[in-house]
Amino acid sequence: MTVHIASVMFDANQRTLVKGTQSRNLEPKVFNFLTALLAANGQIVSRDQLIEKVWNNRVVGEGAINRTVSLLRGHFAALTDENIIETVPTQGYRLIACLEGLSKDPIEPVLNEITATENKKSTWFFIKVSCVITFILLFLVALISYFIKPDSFTHSNTLSLISAPLIALNGSEYKLSTTDSGQHILFHHLDENNNQAVYLYDTKTHSKKRVLTDSLATINAKGTQLVYATNIDKQCSIAIYYVATQKQQPLFTCDEIPTSLVWGENNTFYFTKRFSKSHPYQVFSYNVNTGRLKQITNPTSKNNTKGDFNFNYNRHTNQLAVLRYINDNQSHIIIINDDHVLTEHTVDLRINNLLWHPNNNDLIIADSASLYTLKTANSHYSLLKKLDFKINSLALLQSDNGPSLLISNLNAVSDIAKYNIKQKTHITWQQSARTELLPRMKADTQLILSTRYKSHHWWRIKGDNAQLINVDLPFELQFVRYELSDDGKRVLFSKHGDIYELNIDENTYQHVFTESKNSYVANYDANNNVIYSGNSSGNWQLWHYQRSSGQHTQLTVNGGYSGRIIGEYLYYSKFTVDGLWRKKLDHPNEELIIKDFNRINWLNWQIINNQLYFYRQETGVWAYNIDTHTEQLLLPKTNDFIHQYTISPDQQYIYWVRLKALQGDIYQYAF
């Protein structure tokens, strides 16, 4: 069957798009996506319908759907300039192009033709074996009914709420671990004044006891020991806390607090460690009895500074499940036993937490607000429960009634304050019940990133009004660094190694260049050309893209990550070391001008009228004059300061993100 979609011919039998001498082969999911749109005859195809028809009811994240429609649009864009597919916000997708040769039910005959041969071959086989299968199933049901006791715990695909909340302190409760008996829950708590403590909660007496402060800790299976990490006099250290005696045993120093700590067997615990902030997290083990430190994983460092950031240990099988970050839409899970990789699983979700299932060798995995069951035998995963809050951590709690699932949630709220530099006064500029992030200002345009509507979106602020910029992007925006053009009409940002430009007034976007350059931090120069960082060579360097010629010119050879061109100079920071450098554009020699310029400044630093604005973690926001080499503290740091800010174009105000009190509770669910 062939159908003309606008000026492009779709050959369903060959699974190709053809125009003249050009053709595009469609990937399986992309082909299914297009056939689903054609079958709808111009009607909207919802997300649920796509999951059913394209992914065969396999649960996938928004990222997988967005990538598929982006691929399909890319195939059409290579052949025609016409708009083929429309995204209907909150509803789905539909074909809007003119169609020729489309029958009332164009897709079913094609699918029938493709599968007819297989169906004929398999019909008699299924008839022959159906009686045998029926007999076997009946026998197994009888056998299971006989041997399984009535009070045995069985797997269910649903979760029911038992307790909400379980402890209910004011503030946030997070990072849970439990004992095998289920008598104790270890949890961390952050109060409204940002004081952090670690508590031990007794599930029988419902009493709690503070055991540590300013620490990350986990409890062992017997409930006798905690391993914890803390900073004392700016030195990270890892130690053991003995519950019965309250004595502490130092073990070794560390460069920074791990992202995760988990007890294994034989007095061994696992923790994350990285060589520097520019390297990915790796998993290490440490045996308290022998003092042996051993590296368990070694993820690649290319385009991945998060690495193996979370894991969970199965005490029954001695297997370690390691969660590896791939990108914003994919995660990799590695099952390890005795230093050997048993299985690996890739899921089209951004997983943040994982936990071994209590009844089998499967995993419970969680993204921001949904729980899934991952079958480790075949990598299939299915939705277990969708929650209406953000998941922070997971733990299993044993009891006489069977295991239950503990979930800690986290609700972060932030607003944006406006600071008058001359008068040294603050007022609240933007606020909501969600998070207000990353203010940016150029000309008369004021922009913020906010989650006040569903997820991350840009909002344009005009006086007292905030206007949603609802652009149809081929991915979830999430948290993203961005740059405004000097006239305030365009937004420059990078996603998945590509650089995009958004036209604010038209609500449209484009790739700045189509070549794959592994491009990240992007800034405009004075002529709206683009300075960007890339590591296609294996090292982060700065590049300059000339729009008129399409030429890419390498600007640095000794490293560069975030750069700006002022006159004849390039000012820039690096990915692996602190400091701000400058060099002449036509000369290789570089000069370090600010030594204590932290690498985290890549997110916000800017230059206005020869004043370079940057942040020091201990003190606040500073201004450095690039002509006189003098500097001045403008905004002293406060405890609620988040490292996100911008300077107004007239240099009179600093708009900065202020963290409000975190709220989080522990919820208990029965399987």
PDB file of C-alpha atoms in Angstrom, residues 12 29 32 52 59 74 96 109 186 217 248 256 271 288 306 321 336 347 375 427 435 454 508 561 587 596 609 632 640:
ATOM      1  CA  ALA A  12       3.969   0.777   3.872  1.00  0.00           C
ATOM      2  CA  LYS A  29       8.692   2.352  16.219  1.00  0.00           C
ATOM      3  CA  ASN A  32       4.243   2.076  13.845  1.00  0.00           C
ATOM      4  CA  GLU A  52      -1.163   0.507  22.949  1.00  0.00           C
ATOM      5  CA  VAL A  59       4.819   1.525  29.637  1.00  0.00           C
ATOM      6  CA  GLY A  74      13.065  14.590  10.936  1.00  0.00           C
ATOM      7  CA  ILE A  96      -2.525  17.627   9.307  1.00  0.00           C
ATOM      8  CA  PRO A 109      -4.974  -4.385   5.258  1.00  0.00           C
ATOM      9  CA  LEU A 186      16.650   5.023  59.798  1.00  0.00           C
ATOM     10  CA  ALA A 217      23.907   7.235  57.011  1.00  0.00           C
ATOM     11  CA  GLN A 248      31.949   5.907  66.781  1.00  0.00           C
ATOM     12  CA  GLU A 256      33.021  14.493  49.299  1.00  0.00           C
ATOM     13  CA  PHE A 271      29.316   3.771  48.511  1.00  0.00           C
ATOM     14  CA  VAL A 288      35.122  -3.059  57.956  1.00  0.00           C
ATOM     15  CA  LYS A 306      26.545  11.456  37.118  1.00  0.00           C
ATOM     16  CA  ALA A 321      21.719  -3.554  41.428  1.00  0.00           C
ATOM     17  CA  ILE A 336      26.424  -7.626  39.847  1.00  0.00           C
ATOM     18  CA  VAL A 347      14.870   1.437  30.251  1.00  0.00           C
ATOM     19  CA  LYS A 375      11.635  -8.126  35.236  1.00  0.00           C
ATOM     20  CA  ILE A 427      11.525  42.045  47.706  1.00  0.00           C
ATOM     21  CA  THR A 435       9.617  25.996  41.934  1.00  0.00           C
ATOM     22  CA  LYS A 454       2.778  20.576  35.190  1.00  0.00           C
ATOM     23  CA  THR A 508       9.000  28.084  17.205  1.00  0.00           C
ATOM     24  CA  TYR A 561      33.549  24.847  29.016  1.00  0.00           C
ATOM     25  CA  HIS A 587      46.703  33.910  20.132  1.00  0.00           C
ATOM     26  CA  ASP A 596      38.957  31.237  43.004  1.00  0.00           C
ATOM     27  CA  ASN A 609      29.593  46.744  30.343  1.00  0.00           C
ATOM     28  CA  GLN A 632      33.382  43.985  44.813  1.00  0.00           C
ATOM     29  CA  ASP A 640      18.253  30.268  51.457  1.00  0.00           C
TER      30      ASP A 640
END
